[in-house]
Coordinates of C-alpha atoms and ligand atoms in Angstrom, one line a residue:
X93 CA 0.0 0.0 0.0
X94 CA 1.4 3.4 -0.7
X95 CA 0.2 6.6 0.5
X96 CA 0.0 9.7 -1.7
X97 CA 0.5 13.0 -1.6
X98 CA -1.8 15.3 -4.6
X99 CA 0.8 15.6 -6.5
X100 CA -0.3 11.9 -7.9
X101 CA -4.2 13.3 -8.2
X102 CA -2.9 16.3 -10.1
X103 CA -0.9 14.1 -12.6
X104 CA -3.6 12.1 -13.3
X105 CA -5.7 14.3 -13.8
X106 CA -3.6 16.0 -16.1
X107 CA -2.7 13.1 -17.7
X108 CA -6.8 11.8 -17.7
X109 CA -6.0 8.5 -16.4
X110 CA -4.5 6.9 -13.1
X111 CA -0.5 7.5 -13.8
X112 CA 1.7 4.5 -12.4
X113 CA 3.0 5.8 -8.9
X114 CA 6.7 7.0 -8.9
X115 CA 8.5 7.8 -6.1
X116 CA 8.2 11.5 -6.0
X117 CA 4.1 10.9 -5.5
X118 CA 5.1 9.2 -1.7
X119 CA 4.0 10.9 1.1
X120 CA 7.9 11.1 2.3
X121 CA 7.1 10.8 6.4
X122 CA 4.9 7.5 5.9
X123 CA 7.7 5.9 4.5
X124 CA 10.0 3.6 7.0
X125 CA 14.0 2.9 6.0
X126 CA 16.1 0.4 5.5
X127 CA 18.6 -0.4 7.1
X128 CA 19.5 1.3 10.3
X129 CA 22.4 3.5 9.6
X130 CA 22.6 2.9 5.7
X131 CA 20.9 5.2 3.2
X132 CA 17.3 5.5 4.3
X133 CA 14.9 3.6 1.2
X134 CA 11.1 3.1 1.3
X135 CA 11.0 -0.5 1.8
X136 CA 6.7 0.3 1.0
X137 CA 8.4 2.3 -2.5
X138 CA 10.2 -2.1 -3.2
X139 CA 7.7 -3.2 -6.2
X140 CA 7.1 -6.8 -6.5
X141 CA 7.8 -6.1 -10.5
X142 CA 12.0 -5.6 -11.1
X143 CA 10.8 -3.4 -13.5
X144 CA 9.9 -0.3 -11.5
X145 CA 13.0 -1.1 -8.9
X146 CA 16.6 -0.2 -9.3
X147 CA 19.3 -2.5 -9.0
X148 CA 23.1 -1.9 -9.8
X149 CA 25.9 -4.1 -10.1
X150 CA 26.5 -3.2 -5.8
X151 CA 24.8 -6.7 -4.6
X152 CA 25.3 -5.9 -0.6
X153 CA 23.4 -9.1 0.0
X154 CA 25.8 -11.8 -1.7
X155 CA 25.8 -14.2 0.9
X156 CA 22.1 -14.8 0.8
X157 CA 21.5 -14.1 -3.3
X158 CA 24.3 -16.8 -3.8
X159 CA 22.4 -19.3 -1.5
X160 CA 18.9 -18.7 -3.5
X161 CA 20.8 -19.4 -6.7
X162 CA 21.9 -22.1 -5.6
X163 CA 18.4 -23.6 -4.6
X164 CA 16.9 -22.2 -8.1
X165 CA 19.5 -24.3 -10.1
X166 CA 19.1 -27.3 -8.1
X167 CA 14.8 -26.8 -8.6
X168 CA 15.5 -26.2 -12.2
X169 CA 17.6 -29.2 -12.8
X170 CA 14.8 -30.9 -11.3
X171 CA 12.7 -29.2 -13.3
X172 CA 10.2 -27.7 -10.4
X173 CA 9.7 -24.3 -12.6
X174 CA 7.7 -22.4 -9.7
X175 CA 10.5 -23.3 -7.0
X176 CA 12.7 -22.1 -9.1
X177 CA 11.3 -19.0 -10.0
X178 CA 10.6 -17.8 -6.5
X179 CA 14.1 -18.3 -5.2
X180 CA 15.1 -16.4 -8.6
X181 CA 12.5 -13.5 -7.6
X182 CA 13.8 -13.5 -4.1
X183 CA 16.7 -12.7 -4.7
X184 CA 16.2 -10.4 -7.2
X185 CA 14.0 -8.6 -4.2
X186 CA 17.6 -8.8 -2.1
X187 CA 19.7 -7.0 -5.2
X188 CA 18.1 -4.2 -4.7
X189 CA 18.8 -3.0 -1.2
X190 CA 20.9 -0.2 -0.9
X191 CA 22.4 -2.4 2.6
X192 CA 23.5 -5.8 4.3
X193 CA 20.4 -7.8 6.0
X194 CA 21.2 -8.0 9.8
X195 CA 18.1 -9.1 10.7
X196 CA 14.6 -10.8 9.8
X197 CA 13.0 -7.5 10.6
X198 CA 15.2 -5.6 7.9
X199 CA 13.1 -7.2 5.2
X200 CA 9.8 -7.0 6.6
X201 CA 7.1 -5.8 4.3
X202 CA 9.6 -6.9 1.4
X203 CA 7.6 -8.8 -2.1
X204 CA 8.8 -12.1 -3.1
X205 CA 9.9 -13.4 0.2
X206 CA 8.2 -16.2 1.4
X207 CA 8.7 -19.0 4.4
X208 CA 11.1 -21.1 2.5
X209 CA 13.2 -18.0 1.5
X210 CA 13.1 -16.6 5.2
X211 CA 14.2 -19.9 7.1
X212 CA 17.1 -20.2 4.3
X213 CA 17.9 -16.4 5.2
X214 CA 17.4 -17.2 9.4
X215 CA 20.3 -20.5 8.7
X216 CA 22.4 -17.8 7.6
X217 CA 22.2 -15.0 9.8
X218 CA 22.7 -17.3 12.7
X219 CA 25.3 -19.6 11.7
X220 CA 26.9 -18.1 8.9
X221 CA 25.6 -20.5 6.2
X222 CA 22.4 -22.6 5.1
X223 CA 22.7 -26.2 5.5
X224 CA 20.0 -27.2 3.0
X225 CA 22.3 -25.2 0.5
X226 CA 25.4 -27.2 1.8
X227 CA 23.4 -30.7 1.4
X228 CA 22.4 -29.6 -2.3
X229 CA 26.5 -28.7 -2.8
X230 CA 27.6 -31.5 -1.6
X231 CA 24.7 -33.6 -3.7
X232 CA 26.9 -36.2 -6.6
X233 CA 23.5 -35.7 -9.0
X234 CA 23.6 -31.6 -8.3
X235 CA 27.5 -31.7 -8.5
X236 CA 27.3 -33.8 -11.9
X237 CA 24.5 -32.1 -13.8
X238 CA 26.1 -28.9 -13.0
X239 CA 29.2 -30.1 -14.4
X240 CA 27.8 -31.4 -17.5
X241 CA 25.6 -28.1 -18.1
X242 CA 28.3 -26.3 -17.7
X243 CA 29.5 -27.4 -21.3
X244 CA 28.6 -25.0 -24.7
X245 CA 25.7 -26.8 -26.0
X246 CA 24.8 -29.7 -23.0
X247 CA 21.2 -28.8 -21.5
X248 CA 19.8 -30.5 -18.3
X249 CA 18.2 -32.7 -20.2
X250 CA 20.9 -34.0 -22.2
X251 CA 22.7 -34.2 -18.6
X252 CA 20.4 -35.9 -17.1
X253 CA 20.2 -38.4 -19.1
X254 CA 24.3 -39.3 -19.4
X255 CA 23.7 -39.2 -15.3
X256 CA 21.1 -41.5 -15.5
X257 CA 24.1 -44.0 -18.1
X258 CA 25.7 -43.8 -14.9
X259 CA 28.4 -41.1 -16.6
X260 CA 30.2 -38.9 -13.8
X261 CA 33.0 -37.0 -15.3
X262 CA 34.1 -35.3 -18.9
X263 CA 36.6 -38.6 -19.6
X264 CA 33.2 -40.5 -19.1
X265 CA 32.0 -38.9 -21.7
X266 CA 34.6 -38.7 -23.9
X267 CA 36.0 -42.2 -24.0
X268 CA 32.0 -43.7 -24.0
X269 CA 31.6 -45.1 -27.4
X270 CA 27.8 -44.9 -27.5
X271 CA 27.9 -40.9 -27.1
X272 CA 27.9 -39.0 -29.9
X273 CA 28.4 -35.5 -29.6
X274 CA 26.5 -33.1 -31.8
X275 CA 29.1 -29.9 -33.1
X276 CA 28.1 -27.1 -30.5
X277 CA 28.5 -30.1 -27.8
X278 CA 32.2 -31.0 -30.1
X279 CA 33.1 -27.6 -29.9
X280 CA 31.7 -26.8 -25.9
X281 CA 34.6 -29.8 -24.7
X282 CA 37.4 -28.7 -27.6
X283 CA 37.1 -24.9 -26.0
X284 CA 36.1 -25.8 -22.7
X285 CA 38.6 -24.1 -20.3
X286 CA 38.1 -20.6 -22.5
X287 CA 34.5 -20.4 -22.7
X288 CA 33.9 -21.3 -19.0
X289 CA 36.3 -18.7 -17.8
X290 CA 34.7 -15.1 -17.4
X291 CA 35.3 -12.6 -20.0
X292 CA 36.2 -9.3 -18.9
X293 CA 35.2 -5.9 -19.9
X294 CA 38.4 -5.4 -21.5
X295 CA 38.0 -8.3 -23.6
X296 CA 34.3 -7.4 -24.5
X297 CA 35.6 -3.8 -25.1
X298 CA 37.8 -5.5 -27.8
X299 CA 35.6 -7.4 -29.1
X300 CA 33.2 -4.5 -29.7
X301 CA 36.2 -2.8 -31.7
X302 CA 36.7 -6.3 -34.2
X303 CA 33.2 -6.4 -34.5
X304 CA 32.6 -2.5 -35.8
X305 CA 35.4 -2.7 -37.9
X306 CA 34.2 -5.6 -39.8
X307 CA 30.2 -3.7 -39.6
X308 CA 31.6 -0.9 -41.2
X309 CA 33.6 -2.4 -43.9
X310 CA 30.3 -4.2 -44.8
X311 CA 28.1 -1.0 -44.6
X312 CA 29.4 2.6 -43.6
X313 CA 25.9 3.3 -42.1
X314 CA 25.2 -0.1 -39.9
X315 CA 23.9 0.4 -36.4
X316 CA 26.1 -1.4 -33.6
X317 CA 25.5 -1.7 -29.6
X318 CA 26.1 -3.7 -27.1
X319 CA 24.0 -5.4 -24.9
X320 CA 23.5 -8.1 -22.2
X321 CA 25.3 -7.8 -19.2
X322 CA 27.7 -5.4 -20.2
X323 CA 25.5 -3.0 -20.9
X324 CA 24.7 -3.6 -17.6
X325 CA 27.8 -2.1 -16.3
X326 CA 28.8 -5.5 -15.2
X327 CA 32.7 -6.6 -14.8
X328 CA 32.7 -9.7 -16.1
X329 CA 30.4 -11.8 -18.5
X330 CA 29.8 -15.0 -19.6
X331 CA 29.5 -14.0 -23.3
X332 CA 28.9 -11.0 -25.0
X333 CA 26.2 -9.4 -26.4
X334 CA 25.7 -7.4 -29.8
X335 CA 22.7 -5.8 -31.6
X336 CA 23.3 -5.3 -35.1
X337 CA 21.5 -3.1 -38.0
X338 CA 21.2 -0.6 -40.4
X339 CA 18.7 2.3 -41.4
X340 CA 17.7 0.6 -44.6
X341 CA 14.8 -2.1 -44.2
X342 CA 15.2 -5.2 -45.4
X343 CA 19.2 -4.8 -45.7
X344 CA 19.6 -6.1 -42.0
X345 CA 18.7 -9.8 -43.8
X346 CA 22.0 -10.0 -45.3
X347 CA 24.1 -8.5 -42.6
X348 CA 24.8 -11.7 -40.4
X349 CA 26.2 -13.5 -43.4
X350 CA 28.0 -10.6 -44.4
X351 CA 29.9 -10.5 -41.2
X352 CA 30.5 -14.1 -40.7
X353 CA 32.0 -14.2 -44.0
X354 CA 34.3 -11.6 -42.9
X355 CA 35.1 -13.1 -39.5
X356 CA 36.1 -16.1 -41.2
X357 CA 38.3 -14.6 -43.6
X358 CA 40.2 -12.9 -40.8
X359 CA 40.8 -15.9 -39.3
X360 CA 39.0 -15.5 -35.9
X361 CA 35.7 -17.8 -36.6
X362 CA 36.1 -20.9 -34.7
X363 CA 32.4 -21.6 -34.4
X364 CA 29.2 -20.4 -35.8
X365 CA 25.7 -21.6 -35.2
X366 CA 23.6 -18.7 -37.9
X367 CA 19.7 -18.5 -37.5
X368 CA 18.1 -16.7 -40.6
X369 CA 14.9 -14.5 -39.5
X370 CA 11.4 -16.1 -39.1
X371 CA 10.2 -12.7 -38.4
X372 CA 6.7 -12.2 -39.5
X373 CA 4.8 -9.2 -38.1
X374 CA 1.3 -10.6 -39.3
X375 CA 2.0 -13.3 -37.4
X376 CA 2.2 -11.4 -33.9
X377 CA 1.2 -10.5 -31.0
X378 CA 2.2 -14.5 -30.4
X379 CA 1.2 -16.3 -27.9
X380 CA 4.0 -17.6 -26.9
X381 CA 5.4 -15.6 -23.9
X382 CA 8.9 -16.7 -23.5
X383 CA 9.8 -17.4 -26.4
X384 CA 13.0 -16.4 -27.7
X385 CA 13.6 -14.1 -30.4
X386 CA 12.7 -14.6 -34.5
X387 CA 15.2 -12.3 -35.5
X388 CA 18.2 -13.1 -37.3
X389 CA 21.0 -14.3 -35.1
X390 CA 24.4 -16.5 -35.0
X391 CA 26.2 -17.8 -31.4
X392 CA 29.5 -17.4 -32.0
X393 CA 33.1 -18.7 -31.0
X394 CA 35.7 -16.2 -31.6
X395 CA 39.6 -16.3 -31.1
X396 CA 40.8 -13.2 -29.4
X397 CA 44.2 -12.4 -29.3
X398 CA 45.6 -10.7 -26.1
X399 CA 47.2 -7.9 -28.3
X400 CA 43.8 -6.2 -28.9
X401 CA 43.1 -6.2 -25.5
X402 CA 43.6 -3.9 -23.3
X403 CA 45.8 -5.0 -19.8
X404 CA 45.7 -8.9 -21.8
X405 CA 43.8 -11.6 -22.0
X406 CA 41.5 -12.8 -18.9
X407 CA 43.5 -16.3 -18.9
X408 CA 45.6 -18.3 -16.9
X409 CA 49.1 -17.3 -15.7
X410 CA 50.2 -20.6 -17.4
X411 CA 49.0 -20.2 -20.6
X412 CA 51.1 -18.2 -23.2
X413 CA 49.0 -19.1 -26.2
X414 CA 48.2 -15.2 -26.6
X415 CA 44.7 -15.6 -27.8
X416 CA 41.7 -17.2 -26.1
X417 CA 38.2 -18.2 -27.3
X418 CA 34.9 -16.1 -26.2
X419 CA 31.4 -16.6 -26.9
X420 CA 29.9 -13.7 -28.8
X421 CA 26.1 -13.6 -29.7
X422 CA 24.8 -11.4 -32.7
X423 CA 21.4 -10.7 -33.1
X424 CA 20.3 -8.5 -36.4
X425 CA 16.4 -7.0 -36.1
X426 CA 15.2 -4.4 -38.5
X427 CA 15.3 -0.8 -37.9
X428 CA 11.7 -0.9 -36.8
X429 CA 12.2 -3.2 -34.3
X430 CA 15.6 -1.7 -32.7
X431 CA 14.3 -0.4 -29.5
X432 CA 12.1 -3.7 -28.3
X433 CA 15.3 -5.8 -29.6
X434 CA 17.8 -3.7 -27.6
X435 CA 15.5 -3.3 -24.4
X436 CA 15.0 -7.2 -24.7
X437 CA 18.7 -8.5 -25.3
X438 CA 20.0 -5.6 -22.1
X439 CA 18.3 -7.9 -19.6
X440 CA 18.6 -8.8 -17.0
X441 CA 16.1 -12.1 -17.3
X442 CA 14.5 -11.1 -14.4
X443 CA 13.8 -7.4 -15.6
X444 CA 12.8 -8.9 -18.9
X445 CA 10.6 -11.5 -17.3
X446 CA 8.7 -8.5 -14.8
X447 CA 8.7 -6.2 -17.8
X448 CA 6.1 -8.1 -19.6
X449 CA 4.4 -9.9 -16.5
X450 CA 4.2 -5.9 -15.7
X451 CA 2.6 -5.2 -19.6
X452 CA 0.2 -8.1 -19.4
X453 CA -1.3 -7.9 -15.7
X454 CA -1.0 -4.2 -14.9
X455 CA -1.5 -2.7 -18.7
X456 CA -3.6 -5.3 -20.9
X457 CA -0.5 -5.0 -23.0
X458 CA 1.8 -7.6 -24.6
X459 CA 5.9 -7.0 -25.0
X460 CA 8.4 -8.9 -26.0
X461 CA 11.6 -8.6 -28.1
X462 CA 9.4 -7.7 -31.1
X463 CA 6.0 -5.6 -30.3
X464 CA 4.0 -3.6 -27.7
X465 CA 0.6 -4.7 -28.3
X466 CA -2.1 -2.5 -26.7
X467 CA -4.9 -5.4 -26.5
X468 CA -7.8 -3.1 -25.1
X469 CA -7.2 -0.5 -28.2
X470 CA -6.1 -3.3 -30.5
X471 CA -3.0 -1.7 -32.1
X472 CA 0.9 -2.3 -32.0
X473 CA 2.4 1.0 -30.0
X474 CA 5.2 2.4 -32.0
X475 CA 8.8 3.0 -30.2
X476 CA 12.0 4.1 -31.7
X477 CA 13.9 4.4 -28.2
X478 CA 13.7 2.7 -24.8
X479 CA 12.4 5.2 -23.6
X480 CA 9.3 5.1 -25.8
X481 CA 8.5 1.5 -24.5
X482 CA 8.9 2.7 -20.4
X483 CA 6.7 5.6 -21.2
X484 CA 3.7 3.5 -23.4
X485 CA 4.0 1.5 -20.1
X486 CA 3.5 3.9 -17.9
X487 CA 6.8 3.3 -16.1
X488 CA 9.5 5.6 -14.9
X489 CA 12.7 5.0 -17.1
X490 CA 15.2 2.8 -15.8
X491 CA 18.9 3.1 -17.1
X492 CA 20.6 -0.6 -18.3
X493 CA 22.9 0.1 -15.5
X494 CA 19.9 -0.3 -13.0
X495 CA 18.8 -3.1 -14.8
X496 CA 20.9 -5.8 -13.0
X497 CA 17.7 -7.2 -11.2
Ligands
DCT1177 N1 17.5 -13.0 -22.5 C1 16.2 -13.3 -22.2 N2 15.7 -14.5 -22.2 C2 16.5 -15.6 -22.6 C3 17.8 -15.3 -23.0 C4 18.3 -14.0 -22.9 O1 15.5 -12.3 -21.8 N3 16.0 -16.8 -22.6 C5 18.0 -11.7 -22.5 C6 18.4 -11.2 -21.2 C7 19.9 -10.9 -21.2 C8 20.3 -11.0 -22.7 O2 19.2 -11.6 -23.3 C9 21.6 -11.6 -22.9 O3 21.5 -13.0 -22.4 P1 22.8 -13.6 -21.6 O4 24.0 -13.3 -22.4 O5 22.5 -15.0 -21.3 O6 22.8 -12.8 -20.2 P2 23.7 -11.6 -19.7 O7 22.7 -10.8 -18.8 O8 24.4 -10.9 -20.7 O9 24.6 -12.3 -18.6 P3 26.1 -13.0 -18.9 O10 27.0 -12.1 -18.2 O11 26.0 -14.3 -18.2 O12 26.3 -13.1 -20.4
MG1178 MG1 25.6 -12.0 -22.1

């Protein structure tokens, strides 16, 4: 429940509807703080969307965030979606505070925390660790399937079911003669200690530069940004993310190719997995609510070399190859589609997820990486910024870097 002061009545009124609260409507004095002695925030102003809170890179709650994820990957490996996604939320909820929990009564009043989420947290605050979370660490099935997923191109269920062949370790699968690897899977154990080591933002920074140069040499006008977690703000990443386009419609079909062919003549392709467009705008809104993108795309392997980057490679001390291998992902929507692409692909999942929870139960409006679909007037709601998308939605902007929900 909020409390308002008239400032909200006067914006609606102006506005002739009920305008989404935003923080400067609060009546200030009704609102309590969090925590003692940090910087006072409303914990009444904490929305149960991520998309109307703020969250930087500054997690001040690690030690309990780390614990959820733990719980949501062992719940998703068992494939118990809603477990899975209320540990996620929770600790989504925690990224947001401005200070450390000392206390139970620190998050009273917060969304998205429920029994299960509190006992963990209680484990923690009074003995410094969570022992369900130590039983799941110590589990051989969690241990394994972790392992396995944590190969370019092995799912849970493909590791579930080498688990259940009684596999255990990489050599397992390597030297079992009734495996057969698919390429992405050939490629995930040939580059393995590169692509699970983090890249930095030095090496992303780098990559940016390869990947404008060849953009440009294919067409002076192309459209390049970067997205995912790095347009976050975040240090390091798992891969990195680029959008990709240019002004003229229809030219963006070609671009992909365009690139890759270039990439490979310079040497540096050492994987490519290229998705043409099944974009189709007569087909939408869809019904489908997660589903990924239909724009054109490719997953990439790259070999960077430490001389483009700046203070070296992210490797090993021991290794003195001088290059390493990074995931990169292009994705390559038309023009008219840039601003739901690039909100879409900035993340984080969480804010993406809340986004268009937020459109469909608070707005009667569908979003995804493609469309804002208005589904009391019927129409598609036009947007050539981020900006344009927040404000159709009724939602104060939030910059990528508080984005990290
Ligand atoms: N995304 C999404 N739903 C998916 C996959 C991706 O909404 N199923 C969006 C959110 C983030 C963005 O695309 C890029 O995805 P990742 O690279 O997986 O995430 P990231 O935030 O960039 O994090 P990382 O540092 O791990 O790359
Ligand atoms: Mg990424």
């Amino acid at each position: 429940m909020h409390v308002l002061d008239i400032s909200w009545f006067t914006d609606s009124m102006r506005e002739g509807r009920p305008v989404a609260v935003e923080t400067r409507h609060l009546v200030q004095d009704t609102v309590p703080t969090f925590p003692e002695g940090a910087t006072p925030t409303p914990v009444a102003t904490v929305s149960q969307y991520a998309c109307q809170r703020r969250t930087s890179t500054e997690n001040y709650n690690k030690i309990f965030t780390d614990a959820f994820e733990v719980l949501a990957e062992s719940y998703e490996l068992s494939e118990f979606e809603g477990q899975c996604l209320a540990f996620r939320k929770a600790a989504s909820v925690l990224k947001c505070l401005p200070g450390v929990v000392r206390c139970l009564g620190d998050i009273r009043g917060l969304p998205c925390l429920g029994e299960h989420t509190k006992s963990i947290m209680e484990d923690i605050l009074q003995c410094g660790r969570s022992f369900e979370v130590e039983k799941i660490l110590s589990d051989e099935r969690y241990q394994t399937l972790k392992l396995f997923t944590s190969v370019f191109g092995v799912g849970p269920k493909t590791a579930e079911k080498w688990y259940r062949a009684g596999l255990r370790s990489f050599s397992d699968i390597l030297t079992e003669p009734s495996i057969h690897l698919n390429r992405m899977q050939q490629t995930g154990f040939l580059h393995y200690k590169d692509i699970s080591r983090a890249v930095s933002k030095a090496e992303a920074r780098a990559l940016g530069n390869i990947i404008d140069e060849a953009v440009h040499a294919i067409t002076p006008d192309a459209v390049l940004a970067l997205t995912g977690g790095f347009r976050r703000g975040k240090e390091f990443g798992h891969d990195v993310d680029f959008l990709v386009t240019t002004p003229e419609l229809g030219r963006e079909k070609s671009l992909l190719p365009d690139i890759i062919d270039r990439l490979k003549q310079d040497g540096i392709l050492l994987y490519c997995d290229y998705q043409a467009s099944t974009f189709d705008i007569s087909k939408l809104p869809s019904l489908r609510f997660e589903a990924m993108d239909l724009f054109a795309k490719c997953f990439l392997i790259l070999r960077l070399k430490g001389s483009k980057v700046e203070g070296g490679l992210n490797s090993a001390a021991e290794d003195h190859r001088g290059w390493r291998a990074v995931r990169v992902d292009l994705v390559s929507p038309p023009m008219d589609r840039y601003a739901y692409a690039l909100l879409g692909w900035t993340g984080s999942r969480q804010f993406e997820r809340d986004l268009r929870r937020f459109a469909r139960f608070e707005r009667q409006m569908r979003l995804d990486n493609h469309i804002l679909y208005d589904k009391t007037k019927n129409e598609f709601l036009a947007a050539t910024t981020e900006k344009d998308i927040f404000d159709h939605l009724g939602l104060e902007y939030i910059e990528p870097w508080q984005r990290n929900a």
